[in-house]
Amino acid sequence: MRVSGFLLQMIGLLGSTAALAADVDLRDFKADPPPLAPPSWSIVGSVSPTFTDNALFSRNNRRSDAYYEPDISARLDGYLTADLSYRLYARAQYEAYATEKDSNFGIARLGGRLTENWNGWRFSAIYENRYDFDGVYRDLAFTSHDVMGSVARDFQVANVTLSPLWLLTYRFSDLAEARRWRFDAVLGIEVKLDPKWSIVSAPLFEAYWFTDGLNSGRRDQLYSADIGLKYNFASNLSLTTTVLYEARTSNVPLRNYRDLRVGPRLDFAF
């Protein structure tokens, strides 16, 4: 197994680059199909060309660039009881940069989820077997086993939907420096302007506690705020243009960075 210099930098072993940016997606934690629906397959995903002013996630070596990010999942959803649902999925995602080719990476995941619906709250237990690649699926860098627990709910107030999510993860990995606890708190906000148009946002806080290797004792916090305008072409096809600001602080000062991203994202499901 080969671990590239850039991926080592991304998990904080060398240089001044950061860990991968936030990858929590609220769409994965939305309400499930009606109870006792028969098992069903679906393909869901997004395509998002994006501009960033910090392609290396660096404190001092800021470089602007544009990247292309497809994110595709195949899912099997069903119910074990009226309130207990399951999901099995395979997911592929990568970022390909126009200029900073060393920033390219790919991720492949196989996972499963059990969700208990209790009085509108959704409690989930999730397992993912994750493969991180150097470049766009070029060389396998390391593998991980992520064990997660989450709590989520949707609140409707007039034309506003609020979707808070809390997620706790521990990562087991064959690379000691990638092992860590992670806590995510996200508030999804959607304001319906009419049946087609919405204003959307998902402010996020993440905290990391690294447990092993050269990263042992490292503590990071990531803050993200965004706002976007969403247009629904159909119930399974939408386009969202977003401006996002992200910043990370750490007890290892070289891990600090800030990043501004702008771009459209096409979401689809079938």
PDB file of C-alpha atoms in Angstrom:
ATOM      1  CA  MET A   1       0.000   0.000   0.000  1.00  0.00           C
ATOM      2  CA  ARG A   2       1.363   3.397  -1.029  1.00  0.00           C
ATOM      3  CA  VAL A   3       0.521   6.606   0.851  1.00  0.00           C
ATOM      4  CA  SER A   4       1.326   9.694  -1.219  1.00  0.00           C
ATOM      5  CA  GLY A   5       2.990  12.777   0.215  1.00  0.00           C
ATOM      6  CA  PHE A   6      -0.070  14.901  -0.463  1.00  0.00           C
ATOM      7  CA  LEU A   7      -2.455  12.538   1.324  1.00  0.00           C
ATOM      8  CA  LEU A   8      -0.075  12.420   4.275  1.00  0.00           C
ATOM      9  CA  GLN A   9      -0.240  16.204   4.320  1.00  0.00           C
ATOM     10  CA  MET A  10      -4.036  16.082   4.158  1.00  0.00           C
ATOM     11  CA  ILE A  11      -4.190  14.118   7.422  1.00  0.00           C
ATOM     12  CA  GLY A  12      -1.642  16.433   8.967  1.00  0.00           C
ATOM     13  CA  LEU A  13       1.671  14.544   8.923  1.00  0.00           C
ATOM     14  CA  LEU A  14       3.619  16.900   6.670  1.00  0.00           C
ATOM     15  CA  GLY A  15       3.476  20.407   5.260  1.00  0.00           C
ATOM     16  CA  SER A  16       0.568  22.716   5.954  1.00  0.00           C
ATOM     17  CA  THR A  17      -2.404  21.135   4.213  1.00  0.00           C
ATOM     18  CA  ALA A  18      -5.531  20.057   6.015  1.00  0.00           C
ATOM     19  CA  ALA A  19      -7.667  16.981   6.352  1.00  0.00           C
ATOM     20  CA  LEU A  20     -10.337  16.511   3.746  1.00  0.00           C
ATOM     21  CA  ALA A  21     -13.006  19.170   3.963  1.00  0.00           C
ATOM     22  CA  ALA A  22     -16.361  18.441   5.527  1.00  0.00           C
ATOM     23  CA  ASP A  23     -18.193  15.596   3.825  1.00  0.00           C
ATOM     24  CA  VAL A  24     -21.365  15.284   5.890  1.00  0.00           C
ATOM     25  CA  ASP A  25     -24.365  15.386   3.540  1.00  0.00           C
ATOM     26  CA  LEU A  26     -27.748  16.130   5.118  1.00  0.00           C
ATOM     27  CA  ARG A  27     -29.493  14.473   2.180  1.00  0.00           C
ATOM     28  CA  ASP A  28     -28.318  11.133   3.581  1.00  0.00           C
ATOM     29  CA  PHE A  29     -30.241  11.735   6.824  1.00  0.00           C
ATOM     30  CA  LYS A  30     -33.590  12.953   5.512  1.00  0.00           C
ATOM     31  CA  ALA A  31     -36.829  11.156   6.368  1.00  0.00           C
ATOM     32  CA  ASP A  32     -37.141   7.678   4.907  1.00  0.00           C
ATOM     33  CA  PRO A  33     -39.903   6.316   2.607  1.00  0.00           C
ATOM     34  CA  PRO A  34     -43.375   5.567   4.062  1.00  0.00           C
ATOM     35  CA  PRO A  35     -43.325   2.754   6.655  1.00  0.00           C
ATOM     36  CA  LEU A  36     -43.406  -0.831   5.390  1.00  0.00           C
ATOM     37  CA  ALA A  37     -42.688   0.165   1.814  1.00  0.00           C
ATOM     38  CA  PRO A  38     -41.179  -2.780  -0.099  1.00  0.00           C
ATOM     39  CA  PRO A  39     -37.377  -2.762  -0.540  1.00  0.00           C
ATOM     40  CA  SER A  40     -36.336  -0.489  -3.395  1.00  0.00           C
ATOM     41  CA  TRP A  41     -33.185   0.350  -5.333  1.00  0.00           C
ATOM     42  CA  SER A  42     -32.191   3.898  -6.215  1.00  0.00           C
ATOM     43  CA  ILE A  43     -29.305   5.831  -7.710  1.00  0.00           C
ATOM     44  CA  VAL A  44     -28.684   9.243  -6.164  1.00  0.00           C
ATOM     45  CA  GLY A  45     -25.898  11.707  -6.689  1.00  0.00           C
ATOM     46  CA  SER A  46     -24.609  15.116  -7.549  1.00  0.00           C
ATOM     47  CA  VAL A  47     -22.208  16.836  -9.921  1.00  0.00           C
ATOM     48  CA  SER A  48     -20.594  20.099  -8.803  1.00  0.00           C
ATOM     49  CA  PRO A  49     -17.988  22.233 -10.570  1.00  0.00           C
ATOM     50  CA  THR A  50     -16.581  24.547  -7.870  1.00  0.00           C
ATOM     51  CA  PHE A  51     -14.117  27.415  -7.474  1.00  0.00           C
ATOM     52  CA  THR A  52     -11.975  27.505  -4.314  1.00  0.00           C
ATOM     53  CA  ASP A  53      -9.437  30.068  -3.136  1.00  0.00           C
ATOM     54  CA  ASN A  54      -7.456  27.456  -1.152  1.00  0.00           C
ATOM     55  CA  ALA A  55      -7.039  24.276  -3.190  1.00  0.00           C
ATOM     56  CA  LEU A  56      -4.354  22.908  -0.834  1.00  0.00           C
ATOM     57  CA  PHE A  57      -6.269  23.625   2.411  1.00  0.00           C
ATOM     58  CA  SER A  58      -3.162  25.521   3.470  1.00  0.00           C
ATOM     59  CA  ARG A  59      -2.556  28.217   6.078  1.00  0.00           C
ATOM     60  CA  ASN A  60       0.200  29.997   4.138  1.00  0.00           C
ATOM     61  CA  ASN A  61       0.293  28.541   0.628  1.00  0.00           C
ATOM     62  CA  ARG A  62      -3.098  29.621  -0.677  1.00  0.00           C
ATOM     63  CA  ARG A  63      -3.793  28.712  -4.308  1.00  0.00           C
ATOM     64  CA  SER A  64      -7.022  29.359  -6.187  1.00  0.00           C
ATOM     65  CA  ASP A  65      -8.329  26.652  -8.494  1.00  0.00           C
ATOM     66  CA  ALA A  66     -11.470  25.020  -9.868  1.00  0.00           C
ATOM     67  CA  TYR A  67     -12.402  21.387  -9.372  1.00  0.00           C
ATOM     68  CA  TYR A  68     -15.023  18.923 -10.567  1.00  0.00           C
ATOM     69  CA  GLU A  69     -16.742  16.610  -8.072  1.00  0.00           C
ATOM     70  CA  PRO A  70     -19.097  13.767  -9.015  1.00  0.00           C
ATOM     71  CA  ASP A  71     -20.677  11.923  -6.055  1.00  0.00           C
ATOM     72  CA  ILE A  72     -22.761   8.828  -6.908  1.00  0.00           C
ATOM     73  CA  SER A  73     -24.476   6.279  -4.630  1.00  0.00           C
ATOM     74  CA  ALA A  74     -26.400   3.074  -5.288  1.00  0.00           C
ATOM     75  CA  ARG A  75     -28.839   2.296  -2.455  1.00  0.00           C
ATOM     76  CA  LEU A  76     -31.136  -0.453  -1.290  1.00  0.00           C
ATOM     77  CA  ASP A  77     -33.737   0.849   1.191  1.00  0.00           C
ATOM     78  CA  GLY A  78     -36.341  -1.109   3.113  1.00  0.00           C
ATOM     79  CA  TYR A  79     -38.055  -1.709   6.464  1.00  0.00           C
ATOM     80  CA  LEU A  80     -37.615  -4.408   9.105  1.00  0.00           C
ATOM     81  CA  THR A  81     -40.553  -3.090  11.163  1.00  0.00           C
ATOM     82  CA  ALA A  82     -42.904  -0.121  10.871  1.00  0.00           C
ATOM     83  CA  ASP A  83     -40.355   2.119  12.650  1.00  0.00           C
ATOM     84  CA  LEU A  84     -37.031   0.428  11.816  1.00  0.00           C
ATOM     85  CA  SER A  85     -35.558   1.005   8.364  1.00  0.00           C
ATOM     86  CA  TYR A  86     -32.317  -0.151   6.752  1.00  0.00           C
ATOM     87  CA  ARG A  87     -30.105   1.071   3.951  1.00  0.00           C
ATOM     88  CA  LEU A  88     -27.276  -0.707   2.139  1.00  0.00           C
ATOM     89  CA  TYR A  89     -25.195   1.423  -0.174  1.00  0.00           C
ATOM     90  CA  ALA A  90     -22.098   1.802  -2.322  1.00  0.00           C
ATOM     91  CA  ARG A  91     -20.774   5.319  -2.897  1.00  0.00           C
ATOM     92  CA  ALA A  92     -18.044   6.773  -5.132  1.00  0.00           C
ATOM     93  CA  GLN A  93     -16.782  10.353  -4.955  1.00  0.00           C
ATOM     94  CA  TYR A  94     -13.756  12.220  -6.258  1.00  0.00           C
ATOM     95  CA  GLU A  95     -12.362  15.729  -6.754  1.00  0.00           C
ATOM     96  CA  ALA A  96     -10.379  16.534  -9.904  1.00  0.00           C
ATOM     97  CA  TYR A  97      -8.599  19.914  -9.956  1.00  0.00           C
ATOM     98  CA  ALA A  98      -7.879  21.956 -13.072  1.00  0.00           C
ATOM     99  CA  THR A  99      -4.363  23.046 -12.048  1.00  0.00           C
ATOM    100  CA  GLU A 100      -3.389  21.638  -8.644  1.00  0.00           C
ATOM    101  CA  LYS A 101      -3.339  18.012  -9.740  1.00  0.00           C
ATOM    102  CA  ASP A 102      -1.676  16.909  -6.488  1.00  0.00           C
ATOM    103  CA  SER A 103      -4.932  17.816  -4.727  1.00  0.00           C
ATOM    104  CA  ASN A 104      -6.893  15.175  -6.651  1.00  0.00           C
ATOM    105  CA  PHE A 105      -8.341  12.392  -4.544  1.00  0.00           C
ATOM    106  CA  GLY A 106     -10.958   9.658  -4.695  1.00  0.00           C
ATOM    107  CA  ILE A 107     -13.095   7.870  -2.107  1.00  0.00           C
ATOM    108  CA  ALA A 108     -15.047   4.611  -2.337  1.00  0.00           C
ATOM    109  CA  ARG A 109     -17.408   3.466   0.417  1.00  0.00           C
ATOM    110  CA  LEU A 110     -19.510   0.411   1.214  1.00  0.00           C
ATOM    111  CA  GLY A 111     -21.903   0.812   4.088  1.00  0.00           C
ATOM    112  CA  GLY A 112     -25.068  -0.026   5.947  1.00  0.00           C
ATOM    113  CA  ARG A 113     -27.444   1.904   8.179  1.00  0.00           C
ATOM    114  CA  LEU A 114     -30.243   1.076  10.614  1.00  0.00           C
ATOM    115  CA  THR A 115     -32.642   3.907  11.532  1.00  0.00           C
ATOM    116  CA  GLU A 116     -35.243   3.881  14.299  1.00  0.00           C
ATOM    117  CA  ASN A 117     -38.009   6.469  13.964  1.00  0.00           C
ATOM    118  CA  TRP A 118     -39.313   7.534  17.374  1.00  0.00           C
ATOM    119  CA  ASN A 119     -41.830  10.390  17.664  1.00  0.00           C
ATOM    120  CA  GLY A 120     -40.356  12.113  14.627  1.00  0.00           C
ATOM    121  CA  TRP A 121     -36.730  11.704  15.752  1.00  0.00           C
ATOM    122  CA  ARG A 122     -34.460   9.460  13.679  1.00  0.00           C
ATOM    123  CA  PHE A 123     -31.762   7.500  15.527  1.00  0.00           C
ATOM    124  CA  SER A 124     -29.240   5.812  13.235  1.00  0.00           C
ATOM    125  CA  ALA A 125     -26.363   3.343  13.600  1.00  0.00           C
ATOM    126  CA  ILE A 126     -24.056   3.345  10.569  1.00  0.00           C
ATOM    127  CA  TYR A 127     -21.039   1.358   9.416  1.00  0.00           C
ATOM    128  CA  GLU A 128     -18.803   2.298   6.461  1.00  0.00           C
ATOM    129  CA  ASN A 129     -15.835   0.509   4.937  1.00  0.00           C
ATOM    130  CA  ARG A 130     -13.966   3.380   3.287  1.00  0.00           C
ATOM    131  CA  TYR A 131     -11.110   3.405   0.758  1.00  0.00           C
ATOM    132  CA  ASP A 132      -9.104   6.619   0.251  1.00  0.00           C
ATOM    133  CA  PHE A 133      -7.127   6.979  -2.970  1.00  0.00           C
ATOM    134  CA  ASP A 134      -4.251   9.156  -4.099  1.00  0.00           C
ATOM    135  CA  GLY A 135      -5.427  10.961  -7.233  1.00  0.00           C
ATOM    136  CA  VAL A 136      -8.652   9.984  -8.972  1.00  0.00           C
ATOM    137  CA  TYR A 137      -8.645   6.292  -7.929  1.00  0.00           C
ATOM    138  CA  ARG A 138      -4.960   6.007  -8.846  1.00  0.00           C
ATOM    139  CA  ASP A 139      -3.303   4.343  -5.820  1.00  0.00           C
ATOM    140  CA  LEU A 140      -4.917   3.102  -2.610  1.00  0.00           C
ATOM    141  CA  ALA A 141      -3.631   5.285   0.229  1.00  0.00           C
ATOM    142  CA  PHE A 142      -5.359   3.723   3.251  1.00  0.00           C
ATOM    143  CA  THR A 143      -8.549   1.946   4.285  1.00  0.00           C
ATOM    144  CA  SER A 144     -10.828   2.760   7.198  1.00  0.00           C
ATOM    145  CA  HIS A 145     -13.775   1.344   9.118  1.00  0.00           C
ATOM    146  CA  ASP A 146     -16.085   4.124  10.329  1.00  0.00           C
ATOM    147  CA  VAL A 147     -18.614   3.393  13.077  1.00  0.00           C
ATOM    148  CA  MET A 148     -21.225   6.156  13.500  1.00  0.00           C
ATOM    149  CA  GLY A 149     -24.285   7.106  15.513  1.00  0.00           C
ATOM    150  CA  SER A 150     -26.603   9.976  14.619  1.00  0.00           C
ATOM    151  CA  VAL A 151     -29.745  11.795  15.743  1.00  0.00           C
ATOM    152  CA  ALA A 152     -31.782  13.860  13.265  1.00  0.00           C
ATOM    153  CA  ARG A 153     -35.200  15.443  12.853  1.00  0.00           C
ATOM    154  CA  ASP A 154     -37.106  17.787  10.522  1.00  0.00           C
ATOM    155  CA  PHE A 155     -39.142  20.716  11.876  1.00  0.00           C
ATOM    156  CA  GLN A 156     -41.630  22.575   9.685  1.00  0.00           C
ATOM    157  CA  VAL A 157     -42.467  26.199  10.513  1.00  0.00           C
ATOM    158  CA  ALA A 158     -44.652  27.781   7.799  1.00  0.00           C
ATOM    159  CA  ASN A 159     -42.496  27.704   4.656  1.00  0.00           C
ATOM    160  CA  VAL A 160     -39.258  26.968   6.564  1.00  0.00           C
ATOM    161  CA  THR A 161     -37.826  23.478   7.147  1.00  0.00           C
ATOM    162  CA  LEU A 162     -35.183  23.075   9.862  1.00  0.00           C
ATOM    163  CA  SER A 163     -33.196  19.822   9.860  1.00  0.00           C
ATOM    164  CA  PRO A 164     -30.752  19.498  12.785  1.00  0.00           C
ATOM    165  CA  LEU A 165     -28.305  16.578  12.772  1.00  0.00           C
ATOM    166  CA  TRP A 166     -25.800  15.358  15.375  1.00  0.00           C
ATOM    167  CA  LEU A 167     -23.288  12.700  14.316  1.00  0.00           C
ATOM    168  CA  LEU A 168     -20.511  10.946  16.269  1.00  0.00           C
ATOM    169  CA  THR A 169     -17.905   8.799  14.464  1.00  0.00           C
ATOM    170  CA  TYR A 170     -14.889   6.718  15.375  1.00  0.00           C
ATOM    171  CA  ARG A 171     -12.521   5.759  12.580  1.00  0.00           C
ATOM    172  CA  PHE A 172     -10.472   2.567  12.689  1.00  0.00           C
ATOM    173  CA  SER A 173      -7.767   2.624  10.009  1.00  0.00           C
ATOM    174  CA  ASP A 174      -4.694   0.748   8.811  1.00  0.00           C
ATOM    175  CA  LEU A 175      -2.954   4.148   8.925  1.00  0.00           C
ATOM    176  CA  ALA A 176      -2.467   5.119  12.576  1.00  0.00           C
ATOM    177  CA  GLU A 177      -2.558   8.876  11.877  1.00  0.00           C
ATOM    178  CA  ALA A 178      -6.078   8.606  10.385  1.00  0.00           C
ATOM    179  CA  ARG A 179      -7.628   7.120  13.545  1.00  0.00           C
ATOM    180  CA  ARG A 180      -9.818   9.628  15.331  1.00  0.00           C
ATOM    181  CA  TRP A 181     -13.109  10.598  16.902  1.00  0.00           C
ATOM    182  CA  ARG A 182     -15.249  13.109  15.021  1.00  0.00           C
ATOM    183  CA  PHE A 183     -18.359  15.029  16.091  1.00  0.00           C
ATOM    184  CA  ASP A 184     -20.612  16.854  13.608  1.00  0.00           C
ATOM    185  CA  ALA A 185     -23.441  19.279  14.328  1.00  0.00           C
ATOM    186  CA  VAL A 186     -25.340  20.514  11.248  1.00  0.00           C
ATOM    187  CA  LEU A 187     -28.458  22.632  10.873  1.00  0.00           C
ATOM    188  CA  GLY A 188     -30.112  22.275   7.487  1.00  0.00           C
ATOM    189  CA  ILE A 189     -32.308  25.249   6.573  1.00  0.00           C
ATOM    190  CA  GLU A 190     -34.644  25.465   3.582  1.00  0.00           C
ATOM    191  CA  VAL A 191     -36.922  28.443   2.971  1.00  0.00           C
ATOM    192  CA  LYS A 192     -39.493  27.789   0.243  1.00  0.00           C
ATOM    193  CA  LEU A 193     -40.069  30.835  -1.935  1.00  0.00           C
ATOM    194  CA  ASP A 194     -42.509  29.028  -4.242  1.00  0.00           C
ATOM    195  CA  PRO A 195     -42.920  25.429  -5.505  1.00  0.00           C
ATOM    196  CA  LYS A 196     -39.710  25.701  -7.565  1.00  0.00           C
ATOM    197  CA  TRP A 197     -37.378  28.083  -5.709  1.00  0.00           C
ATOM    198  CA  SER A 198     -35.803  27.837  -2.237  1.00  0.00           C
ATOM    199  CA  ILE A 199     -33.086  29.494  -0.203  1.00  0.00           C
ATOM    200  CA  VAL A 200     -30.932  26.840   1.470  1.00  0.00           C
ATOM    201  CA  SER A 201     -28.151  26.749   4.027  1.00  0.00           C
ATOM    202  CA  ALA A 202     -26.382  24.155   6.196  1.00  0.00           C
ATOM    203  CA  PRO A 203     -24.119  25.763   8.837  1.00  0.00           C
ATOM    204  CA  LEU A 204     -21.839  23.137  10.306  1.00  0.00           C
ATOM    205  CA  PHE A 205     -19.455  22.530  13.205  1.00  0.00           C
ATOM    206  CA  GLU A 206     -17.003  19.617  13.341  1.00  0.00           C
ATOM    207  CA  ALA A 207     -14.566  18.575  16.053  1.00  0.00           C
ATOM    208  CA  TYR A 208     -11.770  16.000  15.616  1.00  0.00           C
ATOM    209  CA  TRP A 209      -9.809  14.148  18.302  1.00  0.00           C
ATOM    210  CA  PHE A 210      -6.925  12.170  16.784  1.00  0.00           C
ATOM    211  CA  THR A 211      -5.888   9.130  18.799  1.00  0.00           C
ATOM    212  CA  ASP A 212      -2.802   7.475  17.290  1.00  0.00           C
ATOM    213  CA  GLY A 213       0.483   7.825  15.463  1.00  0.00           C
ATOM    214  CA  LEU A 214       2.071  11.202  14.841  1.00  0.00           C
ATOM    215  CA  ASN A 215      -1.359  12.849  15.172  1.00  0.00           C
ATOM    216  CA  SER A 216      -1.910  11.576  18.723  1.00  0.00           C
ATOM    217  CA  GLY A 217      -3.196  14.427  20.893  1.00  0.00           C
ATOM    218  CA  ARG A 218      -4.123  16.671  17.977  1.00  0.00           C
ATOM    219  CA  ARG A 219      -7.456  18.535  18.270  1.00  0.00           C
ATOM    220  CA  ASP A 220      -9.148  20.293  15.333  1.00  0.00           C
ATOM    221  CA  GLN A 221     -12.362  22.305  14.979  1.00  0.00           C
ATOM    222  CA  LEU A 222     -13.975  23.131  11.662  1.00  0.00           C
ATOM    223  CA  TYR A 223     -16.612  25.818  11.087  1.00  0.00           C
ATOM    224  CA  SER A 224     -18.612  26.188   7.903  1.00  0.00           C
ATOM    225  CA  ALA A 225     -21.353  28.601   6.800  1.00  0.00           C
ATOM    226  CA  ASP A 226     -23.056  28.762   3.414  1.00  0.00           C
ATOM    227  CA  ILE A 227     -26.043  30.125   1.561  1.00  0.00           C
ATOM    228  CA  GLY A 228     -27.507  28.947  -1.707  1.00  0.00           C
ATOM    229  CA  LEU A 229     -30.375  29.350  -4.131  1.00  0.00           C
ATOM    230  CA  LYS A 230     -32.072  26.112  -5.168  1.00  0.00           C
ATOM    231  CA  TYR A 231     -34.275  25.463  -8.194  1.00  0.00           C
ATOM    232  CA  ASN A 232     -36.332  22.255  -8.462  1.00  0.00           C
ATOM    233  CA  PHE A 233     -36.736  21.090 -12.045  1.00  0.00           C
ATOM    234  CA  ALA A 234     -38.671  18.065 -10.745  1.00  0.00           C
ATOM    235  CA  SER A 235     -39.034  16.119  -7.501  1.00  0.00           C
ATOM    236  CA  ASN A 236     -35.842  14.188  -8.344  1.00  0.00           C
ATOM    237  CA  LEU A 237     -33.767  16.894 -10.065  1.00  0.00           C
ATOM    238  CA  SER A 238     -32.537  20.212  -8.649  1.00  0.00           C
ATOM    239  CA  LEU A 239     -29.805  22.796  -9.149  1.00  0.00           C
ATOM    240  CA  THR A 240     -28.279  24.710  -6.220  1.00  0.00           C
ATOM    241  CA  THR A 241     -25.756  27.535  -6.478  1.00  0.00           C
ATOM    242  CA  THR A 242     -23.886  28.042  -3.203  1.00  0.00           C
ATOM    243  CA  VAL A 243     -21.330  30.331  -1.597  1.00  0.00           C
ATOM    244  CA  LEU A 244     -19.525  28.621   1.302  1.00  0.00           C
ATOM    245  CA  TYR A 245     -16.932  29.831   3.819  1.00  0.00           C
ATOM    246  CA  GLU A 246     -14.975  27.304   5.877  1.00  0.00           C
ATOM    247  CA  ALA A 247     -12.303  27.696   8.557  1.00  0.00           C
ATOM    248  CA  ARG A 248     -10.359  25.253  10.684  1.00  0.00           C
ATOM    249  CA  THR A 249      -8.534  25.831  13.964  1.00  0.00           C
ATOM    250  CA  SER A 250      -6.194  23.342  15.630  1.00  0.00           C
ATOM    251  CA  ASN A 251      -3.848  22.928  18.568  1.00  0.00           C
ATOM    252  CA  VAL A 252      -1.251  22.326  15.829  1.00  0.00           C
ATOM    253  CA  PRO A 253      -1.080  25.850  14.340  1.00  0.00           C
ATOM    254  CA  LEU A 254       0.072  24.689  10.884  1.00  0.00           C
ATOM    255  CA  ARG A 255      -3.250  22.885  10.500  1.00  0.00           C
ATOM    256  CA  ASN A 256      -5.230  26.160  10.549  1.00  0.00           C
ATOM    257  CA  TYR A 257      -6.771  27.308   7.262  1.00  0.00           C
ATOM    258  CA  ARG A 258      -9.690  29.149   5.693  1.00  0.00           C
ATOM    259  CA  ASP A 259     -11.420  28.525   2.390  1.00  0.00           C
ATOM    260  CA  LEU A 260     -14.055  30.189   0.209  1.00  0.00           C
ATOM    261  CA  ARG A 261     -15.954  28.085  -2.348  1.00  0.00           C
ATOM    262  CA  VAL A 262     -18.481  29.087  -4.985  1.00  0.00           C
ATOM    263  CA  GLY A 263     -20.281  26.916  -7.489  1.00  0.00           C
ATOM    264  CA  PRO A 264     -23.430  25.145  -8.704  1.00  0.00           C
ATOM    265  CA  ARG A 265     -24.449  21.604  -7.790  1.00  0.00           C
ATOM    266  CA  LEU A 266     -26.816  19.410  -9.763  1.00  0.00           C
ATOM    267  CA  ASP A 267     -28.606  16.821  -7.573  1.00  0.00           C
ATOM    268  CA  PHE A 268     -30.495  13.873  -9.037  1.00  0.00           C
ATOM    269  CA  ALA A 269     -32.206  10.669  -7.959  1.00  0.00           C
ATOM    270  CA  PHE A 270     -33.778   7.818  -9.910  1.00  0.00           C
TER     271      PHE A 270
END
